[in-house]
Structure formats: structure tokens, C-alpha cells
Coordinates of C-alpha atoms in Angstrom, one line a residue:
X1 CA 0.0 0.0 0.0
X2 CA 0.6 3.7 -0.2
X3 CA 0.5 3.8 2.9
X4 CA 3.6 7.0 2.7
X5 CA 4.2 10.2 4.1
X6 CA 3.3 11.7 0.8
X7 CA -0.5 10.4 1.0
X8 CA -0.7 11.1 4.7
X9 CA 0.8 14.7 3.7
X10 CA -1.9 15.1 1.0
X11 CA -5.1 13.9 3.2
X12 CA -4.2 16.8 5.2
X13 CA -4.7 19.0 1.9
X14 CA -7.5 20.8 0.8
X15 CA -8.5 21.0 -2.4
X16 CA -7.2 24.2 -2.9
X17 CA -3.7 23.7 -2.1
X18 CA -3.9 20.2 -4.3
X19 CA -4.8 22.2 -7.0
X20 CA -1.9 24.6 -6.2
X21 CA 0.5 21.9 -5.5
X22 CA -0.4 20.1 -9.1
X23 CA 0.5 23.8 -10.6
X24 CA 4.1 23.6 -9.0
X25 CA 4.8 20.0 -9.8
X26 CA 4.0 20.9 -13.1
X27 CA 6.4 24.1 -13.4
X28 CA 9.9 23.0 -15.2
X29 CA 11.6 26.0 -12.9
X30 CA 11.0 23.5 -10.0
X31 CA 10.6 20.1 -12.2
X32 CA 12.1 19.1 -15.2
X33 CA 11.4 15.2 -14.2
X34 CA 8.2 14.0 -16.3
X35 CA 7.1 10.7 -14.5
X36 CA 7.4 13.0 -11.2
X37 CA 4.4 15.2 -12.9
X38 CA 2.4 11.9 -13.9
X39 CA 2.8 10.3 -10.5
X40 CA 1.7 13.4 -8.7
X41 CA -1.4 13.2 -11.4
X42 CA -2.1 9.9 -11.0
X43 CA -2.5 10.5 -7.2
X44 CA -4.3 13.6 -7.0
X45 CA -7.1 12.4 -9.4
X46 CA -7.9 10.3 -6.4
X47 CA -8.4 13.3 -3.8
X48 CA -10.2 13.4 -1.4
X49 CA -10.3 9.8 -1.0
X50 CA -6.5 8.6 -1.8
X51 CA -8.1 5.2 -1.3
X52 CA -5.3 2.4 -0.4
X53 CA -6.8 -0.2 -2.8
X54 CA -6.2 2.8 -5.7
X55 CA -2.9 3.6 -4.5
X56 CA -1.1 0.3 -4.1
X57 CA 2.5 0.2 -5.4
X58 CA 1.8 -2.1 -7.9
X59 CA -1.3 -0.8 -9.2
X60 CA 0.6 2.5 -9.4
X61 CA 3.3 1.7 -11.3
X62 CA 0.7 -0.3 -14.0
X63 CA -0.7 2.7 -14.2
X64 CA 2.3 4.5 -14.4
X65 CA 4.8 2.5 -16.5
X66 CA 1.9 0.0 -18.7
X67 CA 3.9 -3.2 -20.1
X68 CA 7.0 -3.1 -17.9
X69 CA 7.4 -5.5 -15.2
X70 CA 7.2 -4.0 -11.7
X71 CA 10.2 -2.5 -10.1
X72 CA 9.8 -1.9 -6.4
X73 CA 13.0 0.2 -6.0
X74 CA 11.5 2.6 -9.1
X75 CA 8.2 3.5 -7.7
X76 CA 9.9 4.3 -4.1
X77 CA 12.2 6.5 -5.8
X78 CA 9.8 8.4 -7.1
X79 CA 7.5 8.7 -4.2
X80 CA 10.4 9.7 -2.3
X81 CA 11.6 12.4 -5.1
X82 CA 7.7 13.5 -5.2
X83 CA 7.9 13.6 -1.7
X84 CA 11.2 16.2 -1.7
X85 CA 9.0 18.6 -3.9
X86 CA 5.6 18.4 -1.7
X87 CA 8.0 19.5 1.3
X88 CA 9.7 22.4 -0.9
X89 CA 5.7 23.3 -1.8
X90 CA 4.8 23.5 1.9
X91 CA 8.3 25.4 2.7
X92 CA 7.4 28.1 -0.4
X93 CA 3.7 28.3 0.4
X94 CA 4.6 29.6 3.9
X95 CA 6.9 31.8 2.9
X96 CA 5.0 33.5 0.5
X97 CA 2.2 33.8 2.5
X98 CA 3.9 36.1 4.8
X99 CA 4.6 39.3 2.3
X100 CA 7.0 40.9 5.2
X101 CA 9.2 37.7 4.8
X102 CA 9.6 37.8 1.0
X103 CA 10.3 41.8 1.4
X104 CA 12.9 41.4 3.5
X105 CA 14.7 38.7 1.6
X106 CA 14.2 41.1 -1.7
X107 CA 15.9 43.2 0.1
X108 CA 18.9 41.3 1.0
X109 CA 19.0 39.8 -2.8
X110 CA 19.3 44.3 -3.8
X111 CA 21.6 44.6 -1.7
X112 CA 24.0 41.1 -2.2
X113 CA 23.8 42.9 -6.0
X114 CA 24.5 45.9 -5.3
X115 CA 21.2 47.5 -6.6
X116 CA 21.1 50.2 -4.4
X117 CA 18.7 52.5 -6.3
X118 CA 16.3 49.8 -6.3
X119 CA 17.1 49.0 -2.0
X120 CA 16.9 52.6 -1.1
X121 CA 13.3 53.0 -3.4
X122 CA 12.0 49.3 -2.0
X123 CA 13.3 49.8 1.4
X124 CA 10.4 52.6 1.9
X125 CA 7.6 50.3 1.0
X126 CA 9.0 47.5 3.3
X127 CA 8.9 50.4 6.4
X128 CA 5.6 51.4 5.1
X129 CA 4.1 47.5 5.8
X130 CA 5.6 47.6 9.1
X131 CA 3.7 50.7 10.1
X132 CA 0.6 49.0 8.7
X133 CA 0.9 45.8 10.6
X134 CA -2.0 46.0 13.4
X135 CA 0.5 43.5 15.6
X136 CA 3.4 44.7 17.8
X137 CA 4.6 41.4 19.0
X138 CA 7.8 39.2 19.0
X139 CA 7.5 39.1 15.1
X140 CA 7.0 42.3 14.7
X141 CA 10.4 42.9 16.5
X142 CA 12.2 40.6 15.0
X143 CA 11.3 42.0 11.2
X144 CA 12.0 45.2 12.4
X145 CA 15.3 44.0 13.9
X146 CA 16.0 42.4 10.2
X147 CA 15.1 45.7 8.2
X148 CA 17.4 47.6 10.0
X149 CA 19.9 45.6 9.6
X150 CA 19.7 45.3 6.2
X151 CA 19.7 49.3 6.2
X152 CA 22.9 48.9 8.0
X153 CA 24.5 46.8 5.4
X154 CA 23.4 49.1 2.6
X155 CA 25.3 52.0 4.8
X156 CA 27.8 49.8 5.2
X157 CA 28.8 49.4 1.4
X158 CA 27.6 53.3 0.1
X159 CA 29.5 54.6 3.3
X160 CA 26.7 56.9 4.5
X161 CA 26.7 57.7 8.1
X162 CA 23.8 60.0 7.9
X163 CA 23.4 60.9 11.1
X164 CA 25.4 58.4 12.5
X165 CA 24.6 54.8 12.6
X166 CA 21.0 52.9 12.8
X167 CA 23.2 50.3 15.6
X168 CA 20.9 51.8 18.2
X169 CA 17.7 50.5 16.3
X170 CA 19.0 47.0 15.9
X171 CA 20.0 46.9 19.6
X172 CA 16.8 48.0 20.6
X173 CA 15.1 45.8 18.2
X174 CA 17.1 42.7 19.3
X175 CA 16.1 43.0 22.8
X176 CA 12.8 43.5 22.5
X177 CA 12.5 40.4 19.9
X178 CA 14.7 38.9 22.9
X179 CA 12.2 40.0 26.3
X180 CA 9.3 39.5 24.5
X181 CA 9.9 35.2 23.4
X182 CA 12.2 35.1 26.7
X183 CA 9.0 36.2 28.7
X184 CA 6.8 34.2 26.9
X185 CA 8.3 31.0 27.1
X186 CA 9.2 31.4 31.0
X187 CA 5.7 31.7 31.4
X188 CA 4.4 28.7 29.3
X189 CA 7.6 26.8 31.4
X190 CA 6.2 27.9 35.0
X191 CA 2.7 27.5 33.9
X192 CA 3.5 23.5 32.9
X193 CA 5.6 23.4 35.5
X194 CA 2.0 24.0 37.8
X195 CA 1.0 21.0 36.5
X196 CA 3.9 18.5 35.8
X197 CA 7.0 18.8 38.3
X198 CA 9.5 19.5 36.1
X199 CA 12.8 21.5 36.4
X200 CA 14.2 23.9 34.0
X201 CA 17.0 26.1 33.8
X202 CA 16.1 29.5 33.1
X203 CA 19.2 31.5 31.9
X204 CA 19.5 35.1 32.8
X205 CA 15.7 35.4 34.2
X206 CA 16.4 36.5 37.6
X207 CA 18.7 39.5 36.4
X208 CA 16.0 40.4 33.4
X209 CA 13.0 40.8 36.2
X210 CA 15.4 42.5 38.5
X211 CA 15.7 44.8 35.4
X212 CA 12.2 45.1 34.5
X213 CA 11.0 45.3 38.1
X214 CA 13.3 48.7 38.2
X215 CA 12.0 49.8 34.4
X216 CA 8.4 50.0 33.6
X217 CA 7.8 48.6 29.2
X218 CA 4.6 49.8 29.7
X219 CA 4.7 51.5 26.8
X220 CA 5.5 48.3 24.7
X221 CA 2.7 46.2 26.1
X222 CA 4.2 42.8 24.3
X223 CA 6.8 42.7 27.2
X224 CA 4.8 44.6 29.9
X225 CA 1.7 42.1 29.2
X226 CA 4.2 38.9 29.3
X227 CA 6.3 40.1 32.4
X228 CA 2.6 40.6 34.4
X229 CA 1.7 36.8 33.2
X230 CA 5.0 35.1 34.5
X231 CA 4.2 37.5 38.0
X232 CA 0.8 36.2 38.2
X233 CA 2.8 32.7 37.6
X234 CA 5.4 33.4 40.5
X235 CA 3.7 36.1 42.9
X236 CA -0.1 35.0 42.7
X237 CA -0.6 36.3 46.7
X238 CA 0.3 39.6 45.0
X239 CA -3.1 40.7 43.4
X240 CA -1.5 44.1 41.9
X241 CA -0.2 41.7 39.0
X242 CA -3.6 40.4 37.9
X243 CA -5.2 44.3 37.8
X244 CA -2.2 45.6 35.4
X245 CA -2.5 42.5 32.9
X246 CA -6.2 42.9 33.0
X247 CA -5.9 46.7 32.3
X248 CA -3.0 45.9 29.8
X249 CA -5.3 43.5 28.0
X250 CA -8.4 45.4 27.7
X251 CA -6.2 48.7 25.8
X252 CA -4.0 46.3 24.0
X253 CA -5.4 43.0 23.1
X254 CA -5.7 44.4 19.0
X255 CA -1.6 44.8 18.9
X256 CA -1.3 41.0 18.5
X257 CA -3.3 38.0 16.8
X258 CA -6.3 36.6 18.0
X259 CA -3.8 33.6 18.7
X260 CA -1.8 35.0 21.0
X261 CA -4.6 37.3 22.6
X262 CA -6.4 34.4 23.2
X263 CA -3.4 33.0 25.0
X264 CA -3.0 35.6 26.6
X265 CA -6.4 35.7 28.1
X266 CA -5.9 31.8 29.1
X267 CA -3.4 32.9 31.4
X268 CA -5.9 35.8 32.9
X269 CA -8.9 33.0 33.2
X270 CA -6.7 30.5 34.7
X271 CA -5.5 33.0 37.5
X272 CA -8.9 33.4 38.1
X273 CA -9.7 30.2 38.5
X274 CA -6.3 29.3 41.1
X275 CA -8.1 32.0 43.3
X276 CA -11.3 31.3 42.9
X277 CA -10.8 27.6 44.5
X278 CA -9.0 29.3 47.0
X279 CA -11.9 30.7 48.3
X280 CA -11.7 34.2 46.7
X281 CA -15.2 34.3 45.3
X282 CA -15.4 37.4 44.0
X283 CA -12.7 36.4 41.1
X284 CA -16.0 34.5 39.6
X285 CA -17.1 38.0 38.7
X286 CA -13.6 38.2 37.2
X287 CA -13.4 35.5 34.6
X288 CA -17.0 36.7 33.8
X289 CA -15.5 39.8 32.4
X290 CA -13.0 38.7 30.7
X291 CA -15.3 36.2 29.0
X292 CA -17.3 39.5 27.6
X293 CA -14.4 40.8 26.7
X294 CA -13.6 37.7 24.4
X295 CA -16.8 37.7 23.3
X296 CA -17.0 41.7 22.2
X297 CA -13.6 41.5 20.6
X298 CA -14.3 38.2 18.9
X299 CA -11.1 37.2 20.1
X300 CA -12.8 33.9 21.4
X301 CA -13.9 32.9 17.9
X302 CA -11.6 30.3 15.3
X303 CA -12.7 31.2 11.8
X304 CA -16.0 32.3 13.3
X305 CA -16.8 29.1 15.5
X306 CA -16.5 29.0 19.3
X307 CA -15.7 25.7 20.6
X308 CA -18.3 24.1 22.7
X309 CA -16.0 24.1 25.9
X310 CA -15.7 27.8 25.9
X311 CA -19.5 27.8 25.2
X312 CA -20.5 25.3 28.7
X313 CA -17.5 27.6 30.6
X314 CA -19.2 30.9 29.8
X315 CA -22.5 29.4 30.8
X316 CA -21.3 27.9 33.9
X317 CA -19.5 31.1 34.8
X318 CA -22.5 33.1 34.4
X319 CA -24.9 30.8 35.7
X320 CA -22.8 30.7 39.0
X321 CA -23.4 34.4 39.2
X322 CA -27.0 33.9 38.5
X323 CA -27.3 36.1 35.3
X324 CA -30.0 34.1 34.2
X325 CA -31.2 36.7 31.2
X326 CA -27.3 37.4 30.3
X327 CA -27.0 33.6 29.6
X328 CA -30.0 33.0 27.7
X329 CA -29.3 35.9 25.2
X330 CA -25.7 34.7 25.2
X331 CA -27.6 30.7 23.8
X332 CA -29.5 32.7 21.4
X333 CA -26.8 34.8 20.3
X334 CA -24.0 32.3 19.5
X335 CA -25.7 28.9 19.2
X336 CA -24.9 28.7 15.7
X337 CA -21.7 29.7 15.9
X338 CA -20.9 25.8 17.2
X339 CA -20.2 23.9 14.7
X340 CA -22.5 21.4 13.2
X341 CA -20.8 18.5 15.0
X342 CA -22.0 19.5 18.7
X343 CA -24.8 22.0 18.1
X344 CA -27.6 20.3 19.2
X345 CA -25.8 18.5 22.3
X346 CA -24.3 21.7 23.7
X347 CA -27.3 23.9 23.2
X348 CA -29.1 21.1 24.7
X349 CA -27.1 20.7 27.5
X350 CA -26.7 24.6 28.2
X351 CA -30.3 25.1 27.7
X352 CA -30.5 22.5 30.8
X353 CA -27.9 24.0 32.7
X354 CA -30.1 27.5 32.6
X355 CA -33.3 25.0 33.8
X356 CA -31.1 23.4 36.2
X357 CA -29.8 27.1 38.2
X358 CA -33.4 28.6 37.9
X359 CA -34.7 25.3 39.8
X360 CA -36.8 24.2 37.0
X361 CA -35.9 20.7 37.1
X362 CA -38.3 18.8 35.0
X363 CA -37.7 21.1 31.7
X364 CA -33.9 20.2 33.2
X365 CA -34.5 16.3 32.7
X366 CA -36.4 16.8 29.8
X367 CA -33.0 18.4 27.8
X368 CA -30.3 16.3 29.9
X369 CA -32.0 12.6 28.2
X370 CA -31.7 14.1 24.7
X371 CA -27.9 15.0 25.7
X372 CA -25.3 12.0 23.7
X373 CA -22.1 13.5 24.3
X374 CA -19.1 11.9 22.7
X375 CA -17.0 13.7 24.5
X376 CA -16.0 13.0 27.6
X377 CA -15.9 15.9 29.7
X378 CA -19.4 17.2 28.1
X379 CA -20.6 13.4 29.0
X380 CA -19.5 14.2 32.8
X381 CA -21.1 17.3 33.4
X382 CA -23.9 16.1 32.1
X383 CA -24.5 12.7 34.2
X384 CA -23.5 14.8 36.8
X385 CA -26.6 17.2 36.0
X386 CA -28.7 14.4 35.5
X387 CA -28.1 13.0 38.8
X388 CA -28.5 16.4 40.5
X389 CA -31.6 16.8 38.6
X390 CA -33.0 13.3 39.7
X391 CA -32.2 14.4 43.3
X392 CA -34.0 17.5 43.3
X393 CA -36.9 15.9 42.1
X394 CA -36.6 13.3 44.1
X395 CA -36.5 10.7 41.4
X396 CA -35.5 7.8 43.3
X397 CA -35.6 4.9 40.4
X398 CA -34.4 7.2 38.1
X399 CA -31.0 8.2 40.6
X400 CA -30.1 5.0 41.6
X401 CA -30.1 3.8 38.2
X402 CA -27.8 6.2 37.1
X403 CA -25.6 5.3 39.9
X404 CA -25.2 2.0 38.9
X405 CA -24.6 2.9 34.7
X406 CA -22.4 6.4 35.7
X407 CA -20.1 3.9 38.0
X408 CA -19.9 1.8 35.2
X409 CA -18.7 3.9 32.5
X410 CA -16.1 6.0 35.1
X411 CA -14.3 2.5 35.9
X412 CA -14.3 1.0 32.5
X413 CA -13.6 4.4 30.3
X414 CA -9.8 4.3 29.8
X415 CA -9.4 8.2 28.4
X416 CA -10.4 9.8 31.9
X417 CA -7.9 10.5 34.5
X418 CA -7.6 8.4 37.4
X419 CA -8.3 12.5 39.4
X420 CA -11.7 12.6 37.5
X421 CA -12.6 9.1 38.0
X422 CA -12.1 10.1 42.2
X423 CA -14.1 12.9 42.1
X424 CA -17.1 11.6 39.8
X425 CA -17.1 8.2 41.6
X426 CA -17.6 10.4 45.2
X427 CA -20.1 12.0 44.2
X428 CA -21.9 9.2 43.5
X429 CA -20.8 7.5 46.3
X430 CA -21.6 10.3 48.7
X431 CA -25.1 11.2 47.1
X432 CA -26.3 7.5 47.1
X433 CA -25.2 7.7 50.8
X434 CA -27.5 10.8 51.6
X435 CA -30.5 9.4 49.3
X436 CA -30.4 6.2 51.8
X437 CA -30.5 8.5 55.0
X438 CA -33.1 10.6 53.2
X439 CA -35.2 7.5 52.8
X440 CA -34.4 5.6 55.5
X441 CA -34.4 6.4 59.0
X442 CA -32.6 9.9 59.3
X443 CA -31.1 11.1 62.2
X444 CA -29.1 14.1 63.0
X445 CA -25.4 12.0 64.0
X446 CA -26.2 10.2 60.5
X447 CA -26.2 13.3 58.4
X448 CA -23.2 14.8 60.6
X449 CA -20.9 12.1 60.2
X450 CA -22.0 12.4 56.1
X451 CA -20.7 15.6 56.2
X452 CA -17.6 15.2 57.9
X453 CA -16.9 12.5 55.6
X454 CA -17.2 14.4 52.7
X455 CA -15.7 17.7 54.3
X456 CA -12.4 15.4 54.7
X457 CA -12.4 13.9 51.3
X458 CA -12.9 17.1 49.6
X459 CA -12.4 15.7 46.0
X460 CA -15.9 15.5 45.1
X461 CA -17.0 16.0 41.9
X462 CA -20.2 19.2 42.4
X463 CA -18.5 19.4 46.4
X464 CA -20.4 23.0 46.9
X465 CA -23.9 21.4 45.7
X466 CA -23.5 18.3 47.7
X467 CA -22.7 20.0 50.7
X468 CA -25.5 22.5 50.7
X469 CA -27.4 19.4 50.0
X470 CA -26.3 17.5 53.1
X471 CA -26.8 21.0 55.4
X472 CA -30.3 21.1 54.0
X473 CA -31.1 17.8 55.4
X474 CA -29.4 18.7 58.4
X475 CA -31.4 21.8 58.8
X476 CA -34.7 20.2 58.2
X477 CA -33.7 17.6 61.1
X478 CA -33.3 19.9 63.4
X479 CA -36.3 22.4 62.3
X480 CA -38.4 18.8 62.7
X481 CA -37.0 18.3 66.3
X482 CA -37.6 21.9 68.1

């Protein structure tokens, strides 16, 4: 079979750049070889499919090379020469489809040739898309760093010092090309390093925050913004932090792509959430905000989609504040902006999750059993509703049936974490304890000792809910006794 990198490579196509990539294999500047061209033919004319059975050596070189007897070493020569040429395609496409990149190598070929009438006139249009880039980030730097060097070469050989040297530009440039990724990376290291204990060595860091601790960049917000992440990272008691990225974020989020915005963001949310289990509540209100920011910037759409996580997180953020109005407008407004593919389920599931807050637990149920979730942290929430739901409404056949399939599919589903398959079998563990106290012969030490229990296991999937729930019994214990 053709079972290759090439195919693999091409299934990953679309059939745009097939078309484009049949245009270059065709083009004697960058193949002069013909059976190259009718291989890459042959194949193509079976996109999108590429189906094995079509694609099988032999077939292939039948197809290729009618009346001669097969050659093995042949046809692998020339996947792996058509191979060479589908790299250089991929290599060339992304170069030309950054026009900064090709300016500046223009520029170096004027200059290696000593065109300098042509540099000095092209160098002005190569400024002029600089100052037109929206983005003032690493790259922006580093292109920036590039052009002036260049300039400096073209000094160089016409010998004009105009004003001295542009040295001061490319040092500038370099280091903030330099602070920007160095920033940036330490903070992806100490945020993995959060979750995975793993040890780096971090050249130079101490002496550049000693630096940047005495010098405010505030007016280049790609290192200001980076060097307030990695202190939310490494001084979190220190709250200062958080309120300069936030402010940082809401003026500047436009200077870089929606990418790296959204990135940044990530690291705003995820602060909020660190404090937000540490009992600081009012950081709920927090992530809320930033959410609308996303939202009004449309930072927080891919190609106009927002993925269905974000969708359930927003909802669960706002629901937890009780903006019961906010979130249905927010259903309305960007249901189809889901893709196809999880719609129905997450609107569904939402929908239920509004019911489900506003105590209407029967429209709840009704949502929750149309819910099919293939994924799996959708499919949690969502038993977990469901069995909330059943308990609210007292649906006792209902509950401890789900007990006994929920169980199930936590201890024989292989793709969830051994942490999420603790805190999802508590809670129905914990909850199947309170139903039987509930329905049994309730007494005060019973539901006590429930709560202590759960109090000292603390990972419990819904802990908040389940605890209220326990203190409610509680409560209405003692109300019956007095």
C-alpha cells in the first residue's frame, strides 16, 4: 500500500492547495522530471479519498509504466523524489504567504547585488508594511530587527553615516525580539511546571525581572503584558499583578493576533480560577469579564466558531453568578456559531444547565436525556446534572439507576484521569449515601458524620452542591426536632 508520508501529507490538503500543488509540480523552474508530474497526477485524481486499494504500489506503477514488469525500488524512488517537492511546496507556500518575509529577503537579494537604487526606493515600502501591521509582538520585532539591519548593510557598502549609525535601532530591536519570546516561554515553562513537576534552567531570568522590576515597558505592552503573566505565575498572593494584565489586555489585546490574545487571556482565566478555588469568590465575577471581553472582541472565535467548551464555561460562569437573562441571550446569540458537529448537544445541554440554576428541574431532565455526548468531559457534566436533577426531584428509580450505569462507565472508560474518575465516583458514592439517609431512618449524628466524611475527602466532583445538600437535610432535622 501507499500507505507513505506523501498520501498522509496530501489527506491533510484541501482542495485548494492540491490544485496549487499540481501547478508547481507541473512548473519546469522547479521540475524538469516527467514521470514526477504523472505520478503526482495519477494521485491527485484520487483526492479526497486517496483510497489504499487505488494507490497500491503495484497498481501504481501499472498505471504509471503500462507493459514493464514491476520494479519496487522505481516506484519508491519516485514517491520519495515527489515527496522532496511536496516539502519544498509547503516550505514556499509559507513563505509567500507572509509578504513581510519575502520583502525582506528582496531586500537582501538588492543589496548582495549591489542595486542600491532599487534597495533605497523598496526599502520605503518594506517600512511602510511595518507601520501598517495592526500587531506589535515578538515578530513584529524581529522583522523590524531584520530591516534595519539590512539598512545597516546598505550603509555599510555606500559609506553613509547620515546621522550616524541605525546600531541603536538594531539593539533596541534585538532585545525586544529577545524580552518578548524570553517572557513568553518562561511563562508557558512555570505555567507547565503547575501542573507536571519538572525543572528547568532559566538562563538570565532573575537579572531580566530584576531589570524590569526597576524599568516600567509599559509603553510596549508585548513585554509589559508577558512580564505581568509570568508575575501572576510566580507572585499570585500579589493581586497588583492580575489588575495591570487585565488593564494591559483590555487597551492592547488588538496589537497582537487573536492567537496570541487568546493566549493571553488563558493565562488571565486560569488566575482566576487558582483564586477562585482558594476561596476568593469574588474572582468569579472576574473571569466573567473577561469572557465578555472575548466575546465583544471576537477574540474567542476560530474562523468564526466557538468551541463548545468555551460555550459550557461561559454558561457555567455566568450561571454561578445567576445572570440568568445574560445567559439565555448569550444561547440565542451564539448557538450557531458551534459547529455542526455539537450544536444540538451543547445547546441542549446549556439550555438545561439555565433550567437546572433557575430550579426548574423537570424542563432540566427533559434536555439532559436528549444530551449524547461523545465527548467526555461534556458526558461528565452532564450525568452529573442528571443525577442532580433526579435528586432534586426526588426521582428515586431514576437516581439509583444512574448510579449503577455512571459507575460503570467512570471505571471502564480508559481516556479519563484516574483524578476525574475520584471525584465523579464520590459524588456518586456520597449522594447515594445521603439518598439512603433521606429515605431511610434519618437522624441528625447520621447526616453529621455524612458531612464530615465528605468535608475530609474534599475531592468530590459538584463538592459545593452536595454539601449544601447534606446541610439542607441537616437543617430540616433539626427544624423537625424543636
Amino acid at each position: 500500500m501507499i500507505n507513505s508520508k506523501l498520501v498522509q501529507l496530501l489527506k491533510a490538503f484541501s482542495a485548494k492547495d492540491i490544485r496549487k500543488f499540481r501547478e508547481f509540480v507541473s512548473s519546469p523552474y522547479f521540475n524538469k522530471n516527467n514521470q514526477l508530474t504523472d505520478l503526482c497526477e495519477f494521485i491527485c485524481n484520487t483526492y479526497p479519498k486517496l483510497p489504499e486499494e487505488s494507490l497500491e504500489k503495484r497498481a501504481t506503477f501499472k498505471a504509471l509504466f503500462p507493459g514493464e514488469s514491476f520494479k519496487d525500488t522505481k516506484i519508491r524512488n519516485l514517491m520519495s523524489d515527489l515527496l522532496k517537492l511536496l516539502e519544498e511546496f509547503l516550505a514556499i507556500q509559507d513563505f509567500t504567504e507572509e509578504p513581510l518575509n519575502k520583502s525582506l529577503r528582496l531586500l537582501n537579494a538588492l543589496n548582495s547585488r549591489n542595486l542600491y537604487k532599487h534597495f533605497d526606493s523598496y526599502t520605503g515600502l518594506v517600512k511602510n508594511i511595518q507601520e501598517k501591521s495592526p500587531h506589535r509582538d515578538g515578530d513584529f520585532f524581529l522583522n523590524q530587527f531584520q530591516l534595519e539591519v539590512s539598512n545597516n548593510l546598505f550603509f555599510e557598502k555606500q559609506q553613509k553615516r547620515v546621522n550616524g549609525t541605525n546600531l541603536q535601532q538594531i539593539t533596541d530591536n534585538l532585545d525586544l525580539f529577545y524580552l518578548t519570546n524570553k517572557l513568553k516561554f518562561c511563562c508557558e515553562i512555570f505555567n507547565y511546571k503547575n501542573v507536571v513537576s519538572t525543572e528547568y534552567k532559566v538562563f538570565l531570568l532573575d537579572e531580566i525581572l530584576s531589570y524590569l522590576k526597576k524599568h516600567s515597558y509599559e509603553h510596549i505592552p508585548a513585554v509589559h503584558i508577558y512580564y505581568q503573566i509570568l508575575m501572576t505565575l510566580t507572585e499570585s498572593e500579589d493581586e497588583s499583578h492580575f489588575e495591570s494584565l487585565k488593564q494591559m489586555l483590555e487597551k492592547n489585546s488588538n496589537k497582537f493576533s487573536a492567537r496570541e490574545a487568546r493566549d493571553m487571556y488563558a493565562y488571565a482565566q486560569n488566575y482566576c480560577i487558582k483564586k477562585i478555588n482558594s476561596g476568593h469568590s469574588n474572582y468569579l465575577n472576574e473571569i466573567f469579564n473577561l469572557y465578555k471581553e472575548l466575546l465583544t472582541k471576537e477574540i474567542i472565535l476560530e474562523d468564526r466558531l466557538i468551541s463548545p467548551w468555551h460555550f459550557k464555561n461561559i454558561v457555567t460562569t455566568a450561571l454561578r453568578l445567576e445572570e440568568f437573562d445574560w445567559v439565555e441571550n448569550f444561547i440565542r446569540q451564539y448557538q450557531n456559531n458551534l459547529s455542526k458537529e455539537f450544536r444540538e448537544n451543547a445547546v441542549n445541554y446549556n439550555i438545561a444547565a439555565l433550567h437546572f440554576f433557575r430550579k426548574e428541574y423537570s424542563s432540566a431532565l427533559k434536555l439532559l436525556q436528549k444530551v449524547d455526548f461523545t465527548d467526555i468531559y461534556y458526558h461528565l457534566d452532564s450525568k452529573s446534572m442528571l443525577l442532580k436533577t433526579y435528586f432534586e426531584l426526588e426521582e428515586h428509580d431514576g437516581l439509583f439507576s444512574l448510579f449503577d450505569t455512571f459507575k460503570i462507565y467512570l471505571r471502564r472508560n480508559k481516556l479519563i484521569s484516574d483524578y476525574q474518575k475520584t471525584v465523579y465516583l464520590n459524588l456518586v458514592k456520597y449522594t447515594k449515601k445521603l439518598v439512603k439517609i433521606k429515605t431511610g431512618f434519618p437522624t441528625a449524628k447520621k447526616v453529621k458524620d455524612l458531612n464530615d466524611q465528605i468535608k475530609e475527602t474534599k475531592q468530590v466532583a459538584d463538592l459545593n452542591w452536595l454539601i449544601k445538600k447534606v446541610e439542607d437535610t441537616e437543617a430540616s432535622l433539626t427544624h423537625a426536632v424543636t
